[in-house]
Short mmCIF file of C-alpha atoms and ligand atoms in Angstrom, two decimals:
data_model
loop_
_atom_site.label_atom_id
_atom_site.label_comp_id
_atom_site.label_asym_id
_atom_site.label_seq_id
_atom_site.Cartn_x
_atom_site.Cartn_y
_atom_site.Cartn_z
CA MET U 1 25.05 -56.35 39.94
CA GLY U 2 25.96 -59.92 38.87
CA ARG U 3 29.13 -61.83 39.65
CA LEU U 4 32.47 -60.29 38.73
CA ILE U 5 33.89 -61.85 35.59
CA ARG U 6 37.44 -62.97 36.29
CA MET U 7 40.04 -61.68 33.87
CA PRO U 8 43.33 -63.49 33.25
CA LEU U 9 46.44 -62.71 35.28
CA GLU U 10 45.06 -60.09 37.65
CA SER U 11 47.95 -58.64 39.61
CA HIS U 12 47.94 -57.28 43.18
CA PRO U 13 44.85 -59.15 44.44
CA GLU U 14 45.07 -57.67 47.97
CA ILE U 15 45.17 -54.10 46.66
CA ARG U 16 42.26 -54.82 44.35
CA GLU U 17 40.19 -56.29 47.14
CA ALA U 18 40.87 -53.31 49.42
CA VAL U 19 40.04 -50.79 46.66
CA ARG U 20 36.80 -52.64 45.88
CA LYS U 21 35.79 -52.41 49.54
CA LEU U 22 36.54 -48.69 49.63
CA CYS U 23 34.67 -48.07 46.37
CA ALA U 24 31.62 -49.92 47.70
CA ARG U 25 31.18 -46.94 50.06
CA PHE U 26 30.84 -44.69 46.97
CA PRO U 27 28.08 -46.27 44.86
CA GLY U 28 26.45 -45.07 41.66
CA GLU U 29 24.18 -42.60 43.51
CA TYR U 30 27.27 -40.77 44.80
CA TRP U 31 28.84 -40.37 41.35
CA ARG U 32 25.52 -39.52 39.69
CA ALA U 33 24.81 -36.68 42.09
CA LEU U 34 28.28 -35.20 41.52
CA ASP U 35 27.97 -35.62 37.76
CA ARG U 36 24.64 -33.83 37.67
CA ASP U 37 26.06 -30.68 39.26
CA ARG U 38 29.71 -31.09 38.18
CA ILE U 39 30.96 -31.35 41.76
CA TYR U 40 34.46 -32.51 42.67
CA PRO U 41 34.47 -35.88 44.56
CA THR U 42 36.13 -34.48 47.69
CA GLN U 43 35.04 -37.29 50.03
CA PHE U 44 36.14 -40.02 47.67
CA VAL U 45 39.56 -38.43 47.13
CA ALA U 46 39.95 -37.98 50.91
CA ALA U 47 39.10 -41.65 51.51
CA LEU U 48 41.60 -42.80 48.86
CA THR U 49 44.30 -40.56 50.31
CA GLU U 50 43.61 -41.72 53.86
CA ALA U 51 43.81 -45.36 52.79
CA GLY U 52 47.20 -44.62 51.17
CA PHE U 53 46.14 -45.48 47.63
CA LEU U 54 47.19 -42.16 46.12
CA SER U 55 50.71 -42.48 47.49
CA VAL U 56 51.49 -46.01 46.37
CA LEU U 57 54.27 -44.70 44.11
CA ILE U 58 55.88 -42.38 46.69
CA PRO U 59 58.95 -44.06 48.24
CA GLU U 60 58.67 -45.17 51.87
CA GLU U 61 61.30 -42.67 53.00
CA TYR U 62 58.87 -39.90 51.96
CA GLY U 63 55.83 -41.49 53.57
CA GLY U 64 54.38 -43.50 50.68
CA SER U 65 54.27 -47.25 50.14
CA GLY U 66 57.08 -47.34 47.56
CA LEU U 67 55.32 -49.72 45.18
CA GLY U 68 55.68 -49.88 41.40
CA LEU U 69 53.44 -48.64 38.63
CA GLY U 70 51.66 -52.02 38.45
CA ALA U 71 50.20 -51.39 41.91
CA ALA U 72 48.93 -48.00 40.79
CA THR U 73 47.31 -49.51 37.68
CA ALA U 74 45.50 -52.01 39.95
CA VAL U 75 44.13 -49.15 42.10
CA LEU U 76 42.83 -47.14 39.15
CA GLU U 77 41.43 -50.13 37.28
CA GLU U 78 39.39 -51.17 40.30
CA ILE U 79 38.06 -47.65 40.87
CA HIS U 80 36.81 -47.58 37.30
CA ARG U 81 35.49 -51.12 37.39
CA SER U 82 33.40 -50.21 40.41
CA GLY U 83 31.68 -47.43 38.43
CA GLY U 84 33.74 -44.62 39.96
CA ASN U 85 36.23 -42.32 38.29
CA GLY U 86 39.90 -41.82 39.14
CA GLY U 87 40.13 -38.75 36.91
CA ALA U 88 39.60 -36.58 39.96
CA CYS U 89 42.92 -37.59 41.45
CA HIS U 90 44.99 -39.85 39.17
CA ALA U 91 47.38 -37.03 38.23
CA GLN U 92 48.95 -37.12 41.67
CA MET U 93 50.41 -40.51 40.79
CA TYR U 94 52.28 -39.34 37.70
CA THR U 95 53.03 -35.66 38.43
CA MET U 96 54.69 -36.71 41.68
CA GLY U 97 57.18 -38.74 39.58
CA CYS U 98 58.52 -35.56 37.99
CA VAL U 99 59.46 -34.19 41.43
CA LEU U 100 60.76 -37.57 42.58
CA ARG U 101 62.98 -38.18 39.58
CA HIS U 102 64.15 -34.66 38.78
CA GLY U 103 63.49 -32.52 41.86
CA SER U 104 66.15 -31.46 44.36
CA ARG U 105 66.53 -33.18 47.72
CA ALA U 106 65.01 -30.08 49.35
CA GLN U 107 61.96 -30.16 47.04
CA LYS U 108 61.39 -33.85 47.70
CA GLU U 109 61.68 -33.42 51.46
CA ARG U 110 59.43 -30.41 51.45
CA TYR U 111 56.66 -31.71 49.21
CA LEU U 112 56.53 -35.50 48.97
CA PRO U 113 55.73 -36.34 52.64
CA ALA U 114 53.01 -33.67 52.60
CA VAL U 115 51.59 -35.09 49.35
CA ALA U 116 51.71 -38.63 50.77
CA SER U 117 49.84 -37.60 53.93
CA GLY U 118 47.25 -35.64 51.98
CA GLU U 119 48.26 -32.33 53.55
CA LEU U 120 49.13 -31.07 50.04
CA ARG U 121 47.35 -32.01 46.82
CA LEU U 122 49.52 -32.27 43.71
CA GLN U 123 46.78 -32.86 41.19
CA ALA U 124 47.37 -30.36 38.40
CA PHE U 125 49.58 -30.84 35.37
CA GLY U 126 49.83 -27.78 33.14
CA VAL U 127 51.04 -28.58 29.64
CA THR U 128 48.39 -28.06 26.93
CA GLU U 129 47.94 -24.63 25.31
CA PRO U 130 45.29 -23.38 22.90
CA GLY U 131 47.84 -22.28 20.30
CA ALA U 132 49.98 -25.41 20.43
CA GLY U 133 47.56 -28.34 20.76
CA THR U 134 49.35 -31.65 20.60
CA ASP U 135 52.54 -30.02 19.33
CA THR U 136 53.94 -29.32 22.80
CA THR U 137 57.16 -27.79 21.45
CA ARG U 138 55.00 -24.85 20.26
CA ILE U 139 53.88 -23.83 23.74
CA SER U 140 54.41 -20.13 24.29
CA THR U 141 53.68 -19.60 28.00
CA PHE U 142 56.98 -18.02 28.98
CA ALA U 143 58.85 -17.91 32.30
CA ARG U 144 61.41 -15.07 32.35
CA ARG U 145 64.15 -15.15 34.98
CA ASP U 146 64.14 -12.03 37.14
CA GLY U 147 66.64 -12.27 40.02
CA ASP U 148 65.53 -14.96 42.44
CA ARG U 149 62.20 -15.53 40.73
CA TYR U 150 60.60 -16.26 37.35
CA ILE U 151 57.81 -14.14 35.88
CA VAL U 152 55.25 -16.18 33.94
CA ASN U 153 52.95 -14.93 31.18
CA GLY U 154 50.71 -16.94 28.88
CA GLN U 155 47.72 -19.25 28.80
CA LYS U 156 46.97 -22.94 29.28
CA ILE U 157 43.85 -24.91 28.44
CA TRP U 158 42.27 -28.14 29.66
CA ILE U 159 44.18 -28.06 32.92
CA SER U 160 42.16 -30.38 35.08
CA ARG U 161 41.75 -30.18 38.87
CA ALA U 162 43.52 -26.78 39.03
CA GLU U 163 40.88 -25.53 41.47
CA TYR U 164 41.35 -28.55 43.72
CA SER U 165 45.11 -28.70 43.84
CA ASP U 166 47.62 -26.98 46.12
CA LEU U 167 50.48 -27.50 43.69
CA MET U 168 50.76 -27.65 39.92
CA VAL U 169 53.55 -29.03 37.76
CA LEU U 170 53.80 -26.40 35.02
CA LEU U 171 55.68 -26.57 31.71
CA CYS U 172 56.82 -23.23 30.29
CA ARG U 173 59.22 -22.00 27.67
CA THR U 174 62.31 -20.38 29.17
CA THR U 175 64.02 -19.94 25.78
CA PRO U 176 62.06 -19.10 22.63
CA ARG U 177 61.73 -22.07 20.27
CA ASP U 178 63.63 -20.36 17.43
CA GLN U 179 66.64 -19.85 19.70
CA THR U 180 67.12 -23.51 20.63
CA ARG U 181 69.09 -26.24 18.89
CA ARG U 182 66.20 -28.71 19.13
CA ALA U 183 62.53 -27.75 19.38
CA SER U 184 62.20 -29.84 22.54
CA ASP U 185 64.94 -27.83 24.31
CA GLY U 186 64.32 -24.55 26.13
CA MET U 187 61.30 -25.63 28.18
CA SER U 188 61.33 -25.85 31.98
CA VAL U 189 59.20 -27.39 34.70
CA PHE U 190 58.08 -25.42 37.76
CA LEU U 191 56.15 -26.28 40.87
CA VAL U 192 53.49 -23.63 41.27
CA ASP U 193 51.97 -23.06 44.69
CA MET U 194 48.36 -22.51 43.64
CA ARG U 195 47.37 -21.05 47.01
CA ALA U 196 49.82 -18.18 46.52
CA ALA U 197 49.31 -17.86 42.76
CA VAL U 198 45.53 -17.57 42.36
CA GLY U 199 44.60 -13.89 42.36
CA ASN U 200 48.26 -12.85 42.14
CA GLY U 201 48.91 -13.38 38.44
CA LEU U 202 47.01 -16.63 37.93
CA THR U 203 43.34 -16.72 36.98
CA ILE U 204 41.44 -20.01 36.68
CA ARG U 205 38.37 -20.29 34.44
CA PRO U 206 36.40 -23.57 34.63
CA ILE U 207 35.28 -25.19 31.35
CA ARG U 208 32.01 -27.10 31.48
CA THR U 209 32.38 -30.34 29.52
CA MET U 210 30.28 -33.44 28.79
CA ILE U 211 31.87 -35.13 31.81
CA ASN U 212 32.55 -34.17 35.42
CA HIS U 213 36.30 -33.56 35.09
CA ALA U 214 36.98 -30.19 36.78
CA THR U 215 38.94 -28.98 33.80
CA THR U 216 39.92 -25.33 33.36
CA GLU U 217 41.64 -22.61 31.42
CA LEU U 218 44.54 -20.80 33.10
CA PHE U 219 45.67 -17.24 32.46
CA PHE U 220 49.11 -16.10 33.62
CA ASP U 221 49.66 -12.38 33.93
CA ASP U 222 53.08 -11.63 35.47
CA LEU U 223 52.82 -14.52 37.93
CA ALA U 224 55.97 -14.58 40.09
CA ILE U 225 57.37 -18.03 40.97
CA PRO U 226 60.37 -18.37 43.33
CA ALA U 227 63.41 -19.63 41.38
CA GLU U 228 63.76 -22.43 43.93
CA ASN U 229 60.55 -23.90 42.46
CA LEU U 230 62.31 -24.74 39.18
CA VAL U 231 62.46 -28.55 38.93
CA GLY U 232 65.84 -29.85 37.72
CA GLU U 233 67.76 -27.78 35.20
CA GLU U 234 66.38 -24.89 33.19
CA GLY U 235 65.69 -25.85 29.57
CA LYS U 236 65.33 -29.60 30.15
CA GLY U 237 61.68 -29.64 31.24
CA PHE U 238 60.26 -31.35 28.16
CA HIS U 239 62.50 -34.36 28.73
CA TYR U 240 61.48 -34.46 32.41
CA ILE U 241 57.79 -34.61 31.66
CA LEU U 242 58.15 -37.30 29.00
CA ASP U 243 58.53 -40.18 31.47
CA GLY U 244 55.66 -38.71 33.47
CA MET U 245 53.62 -38.85 30.26
CA ASN U 246 54.45 -42.53 29.81
CA ALA U 247 53.25 -43.21 33.36
CA GLU U 248 50.12 -41.14 32.64
CA ARG U 249 49.31 -43.15 29.50
CA ILE U 250 49.77 -46.47 31.27
CA LEU U 251 47.64 -45.39 34.26
CA ILE U 252 44.88 -44.04 32.04
CA ALA U 253 44.98 -47.24 29.99
CA ALA U 254 44.36 -49.07 33.29
CA GLU U 255 41.34 -46.83 33.90
CA CYS U 256 40.04 -47.82 30.45
CA ILE U 257 40.46 -51.49 31.35
CA GLY U 258 38.41 -50.82 34.49
CA ASP U 259 35.74 -49.01 32.45
CA GLY U 260 35.57 -51.88 29.97
CA ARG U 261 35.17 -54.38 32.79
CA PHE U 262 32.44 -52.24 34.33
CA PHE U 263 30.45 -52.36 31.06
CA ILE U 264 30.98 -56.09 30.59
CA ASP U 265 30.03 -56.88 34.23
CA ARG U 266 26.91 -54.76 34.02
CA ALA U 267 25.82 -55.83 30.53
CA SER U 268 26.37 -59.53 31.27
CA ALA U 269 24.26 -59.28 34.42
CA TYR U 270 21.55 -57.35 32.56
CA ALA U 271 21.55 -59.82 29.67
CA GLN U 272 20.98 -62.69 32.11
CA ASP U 273 18.05 -60.95 33.81
CA ARG U 274 16.22 -59.16 31.03
CA GLN U 275 13.49 -61.33 29.52
CA VAL U 276 12.19 -60.52 26.03
CA PHE U 277 10.33 -62.98 23.74
CA GLY U 278 10.08 -65.29 26.73
CA ARG U 279 13.81 -65.75 27.27
CA ALA U 280 16.84 -63.93 28.61
CA ILE U 281 18.25 -61.56 25.96
CA GLY U 282 21.67 -63.04 26.78
CA GLN U 283 20.52 -66.32 25.27
CA ASN U 284 20.70 -64.71 21.83
CA GLN U 285 24.07 -64.93 20.14
CA GLY U 286 23.51 -61.46 18.74
CA VAL U 287 23.79 -60.26 22.34
CA GLN U 288 26.45 -62.74 23.48
CA PHE U 289 28.99 -62.21 20.73
CA PRO U 290 29.58 -58.47 21.17
CA LEU U 291 30.10 -59.08 24.88
CA ALA U 292 32.47 -61.94 24.20
CA ARG U 293 34.37 -59.78 21.69
CA ALA U 294 34.59 -56.96 24.23
CA HIS U 295 36.04 -59.42 26.76
CA VAL U 296 38.60 -60.71 24.23
CA GLN U 297 39.70 -57.20 23.25
CA LEU U 298 39.90 -56.04 26.83
CA SER U 299 41.94 -59.06 27.93
CA ALA U 300 44.49 -58.40 25.17
CA ALA U 301 44.66 -54.69 26.02
CA SER U 302 45.12 -55.54 29.68
CA LEU U 303 48.17 -57.66 28.87
CA MET U 304 49.70 -54.71 27.02
CA VAL U 305 49.01 -52.44 30.01
CA ASP U 306 50.79 -54.93 32.30
CA HIS U 307 53.70 -55.21 29.85
CA ALA U 308 54.12 -51.43 29.61
CA ALA U 309 53.89 -51.08 33.41
CA ALA U 310 56.52 -53.79 33.90
CA LEU U 311 58.91 -52.01 31.49
CA PHE U 312 58.30 -48.71 33.29
CA GLU U 313 58.97 -50.34 36.66
CA ALA U 314 62.21 -51.81 35.34
CA GLY U 315 63.31 -48.35 34.21
CA GLU U 316 63.31 -49.44 30.54
CA ALA U 317 62.25 -47.25 27.61
CA CYS U 318 58.50 -47.78 27.27
CA GLY U 319 57.17 -44.91 25.14
CA THR U 320 55.91 -47.18 22.38
CA GLU U 321 54.39 -49.72 24.79
CA ALA U 322 52.71 -46.99 26.86
CA ASN U 323 51.19 -45.59 23.68
CA MET U 324 50.10 -49.02 22.45
CA ALA U 325 48.55 -49.83 25.83
CA LYS U 326 46.62 -46.55 25.74
CA ILE U 327 45.24 -47.00 22.21
CA LEU U 328 44.27 -50.65 22.76
CA ALA U 329 42.67 -50.02 26.14
CA SER U 330 40.78 -46.88 25.11
CA GLU U 331 39.40 -48.55 21.98
CA ALA U 332 38.48 -51.70 23.91
CA SER U 333 36.68 -49.67 26.60
CA TRP U 334 34.82 -47.68 23.97
CA TYR U 335 33.69 -50.84 22.18
CA ALA U 336 32.55 -52.28 25.53
CA ALA U 337 30.74 -49.00 26.30
CA ASP U 338 28.94 -48.96 22.97
CA GLN U 339 27.87 -52.60 23.26
CA GLY U 340 27.05 -52.20 26.95
CA LEU U 341 24.69 -49.36 26.12
CA GLN U 342 23.12 -51.29 23.24
CA ILE U 343 22.46 -54.33 25.41
CA HIS U 344 20.71 -52.18 28.01
CA GLY U 345 18.28 -50.98 25.35
CA GLY U 346 16.36 -47.90 26.51
CA PHE U 347 17.66 -48.29 30.04
CA GLY U 348 21.18 -47.59 28.75
CA PHE U 349 20.05 -43.98 28.46
CA ALA U 350 18.55 -43.77 31.95
CA GLU U 351 20.81 -41.98 34.41
CA GLU U 352 20.12 -44.43 37.21
CA TYR U 353 21.88 -47.28 35.41
CA ASP U 354 25.20 -45.35 35.26
CA ILE U 355 25.82 -46.68 31.73
CA GLU U 356 25.28 -43.34 30.00
CA ARG U 357 27.60 -41.57 32.49
CA LYS U 358 30.40 -44.09 32.09
CA PHE U 359 29.80 -44.07 28.30
CA ARG U 360 30.49 -40.32 28.27
CA GLU U 361 33.44 -40.65 30.62
CA THR U 362 35.30 -43.39 28.77
CA ARG U 363 35.07 -41.55 25.43
CA LEU U 364 37.57 -38.98 26.69
CA TYR U 365 40.45 -41.39 26.55
CA GLN U 366 40.66 -41.53 22.78
CA VAL U 367 41.40 -37.79 22.85
CA ALA U 368 43.28 -37.22 26.11
CA PRO U 369 45.96 -37.36 27.29
CA ILE U 370 47.05 -38.10 23.72
CA SER U 371 44.80 -38.62 20.75
CA THR U 372 44.63 -41.87 18.80
CA ASN U 373 46.05 -40.38 15.59
CA LEU U 374 49.15 -39.18 17.36
CA ILE U 375 49.75 -42.67 18.76
CA LEU U 376 49.35 -44.20 15.31
CA SER U 377 51.77 -41.62 13.96
CA HIS U 378 54.30 -42.56 16.66
CA VAL U 379 54.03 -46.26 15.79
CA ALA U 380 54.20 -45.60 12.03
CA THR U 381 57.32 -43.47 12.19
CA HIS U 382 59.20 -44.68 15.29
CA VAL U 383 58.44 -48.40 15.06
CA LEU U 384 57.76 -49.07 11.39
CA GLY U 385 60.26 -46.51 10.09
CA LEU U 386 57.77 -44.83 7.75
CA PRO U 387 58.50 -41.25 6.67
CA LYS U 388 57.49 -38.50 9.10
CA SER U 389 54.40 -36.57 8.03
CA PHE U 390 54.99 -33.55 10.30
C1 FAD D 401 38.63 -33.28 29.71
C2 FAD D 401 40.06 -33.00 29.36
C3 FAD D 401 41.02 -32.96 30.36
C4 FAD D 401 42.34 -32.65 30.05
N1 FAD D 401 43.27 -32.50 31.07
C5 FAD D 401 44.50 -32.01 30.80
C6 FAD D 401 45.41 -31.66 31.85
O1 FAD D 401 45.11 -31.84 33.03
N2 FAD D 401 46.61 -31.13 31.52
C7 FAD D 401 46.99 -30.89 30.23
O2 FAD D 401 48.09 -30.40 30.01
N3 FAD D 401 46.13 -31.22 29.19
C8 FAD D 401 44.92 -31.77 29.45
N4 FAD D 401 44.04 -32.07 28.42
C9 FAD D 401 44.44 -31.80 27.04
C10 FAD D 401 44.62 -33.07 26.21
O3 FAD D 401 45.84 -33.67 26.52
C11 FAD D 401 44.51 -32.63 24.74
O4 FAD D 401 43.17 -32.26 24.51
C12 FAD D 401 44.92 -33.74 23.80
O5 FAD D 401 46.30 -33.99 23.92
C13 FAD D 401 44.62 -33.35 22.35
O6 FAD D 401 45.14 -32.07 22.08
P1 FAD D 401 44.23 -30.93 21.44
O7 FAD D 401 42.95 -30.92 22.17
O8 FAD D 401 45.01 -29.69 21.39
O9 FAD D 401 43.95 -31.46 19.99
P2 FAD D 401 44.72 -31.04 18.59
O10 FAD D 401 46.18 -31.16 18.79
O11 FAD D 401 44.15 -29.71 18.24
O12 FAD D 401 44.19 -32.14 17.66
C14 FAD D 401 42.81 -32.19 17.20
C15 FAD D 401 42.60 -33.46 16.41
O13 FAD D 401 43.45 -33.46 15.25
C16 FAD D 401 44.25 -34.62 15.21
N5 FAD D 401 45.58 -34.28 14.70
C17 FAD D 401 46.36 -33.22 15.06
N6 FAD D 401 47.52 -33.26 14.37
C18 FAD D 401 47.48 -34.36 13.59
C19 FAD D 401 48.38 -34.96 12.65
N7 FAD D 401 49.57 -34.42 12.39
N8 FAD D 401 48.01 -36.09 12.02
C20 FAD D 401 46.79 -36.66 12.26
N9 FAD D 401 45.89 -36.15 13.14
C21 FAD D 401 46.24 -35.02 13.79
C22 FAD D 401 44.34 -35.12 16.64
O14 FAD D 401 44.57 -36.50 16.69
C23 FAD D 401 42.98 -34.73 17.19
O15 FAD D 401 42.04 -35.75 16.93
C24 FAD D 401 42.73 -32.43 28.70
C25 FAD D 401 41.75 -32.51 27.69
C26 FAD D 401 40.44 -32.77 28.01
C27 FAD D 401 39.42 -32.80 26.89
#
């Protein structure tokens, strides 16, 4: 690999340096082998946990380092820039926030220190359903109160890492949609202990996808959850997960920045080395300009990620900025991926260069965790005041 291209205003240099060192122990061969057989990166996640990088957002009193979202964006960006993938574990950073902000003292004391130490994995976030899609208010997985427990029935789809998580933050309806004042009322968040649930009302079915993402379908058939696992108040769950979703969008935008930097680093180095027609291909402006454009787009997107993270850290409303960071970063990383592959010529398709793997991986972020159209719709109606279309 060539030299790292410095981007403007990189925050948290010590964290970045430490993450780079850790990631150097998990080179392309490691990720390629896992990708080939769709294996979960257990060793990598263990190393990150041990080094404390997955608990940067957990307050010190619960065993974490108590840093802000900006520190977490630095961790994920560097993982992705190194050629790795934080998708295996990034959810812990934002699902934990739901427990931290809305959980009871007892829940925080019981779970957060164990999550910080790595004893418990809180990697699964169960929201999406086949019948609802992006319209979360239409979810129909239902949790019915029955004495000191809730009985859950329904189905979720695309729930990633469910097989590799001890706990899942689950969103269910507790009041049918047509019996609530607002469509976003009547949903509740639960902490599901996966170790007790699987085989006792919860079935997990893996979905093989174009990337190694450990995503699954979940089937709930009279799953009993202790009532003490309800997070916050019944009926307010949708509002609780919204700020988690902002954190998720900002963190995933940071992963896109890392992906984009990976492609630019690799393609710049390749363009310097590869000789065709007696000169380096990077001497041709037709090769230089797309890379320069990718760098410009990525730098702008990175500033929006930092801005959204700063608003989040300050406790300000940041829904629009989180969305804008996600769309800019995911489009910038995709442009960098497309150009990075082009510049590698035939070798862009060869597994051993890691370009084709990262190309597949970074494409996800224009669809998940929220698709581009839905972000544009948010900006059109909430920011520009245009009429709602749905
Ligand atoms: C690999 C992977 C991992 C995932 N992990 C998780 C997870 O861990 N937990 C979880 O809860 N979910 C997860 N998801 C789900 C993800 O958040 C959704 O796939 C995403 O939000 C899009 O929802 P959908 O697939 O239902 O698409 P739909 O809502 O069916 O939309 C399909 C397409 O139509 C467009 N569209 C829909 N309505 C409109 C409209 N009104 N105007 C314009 N365009 C519209 C959308 O933009 C999209 O392009 C994951 C998905 C994938 C693929």
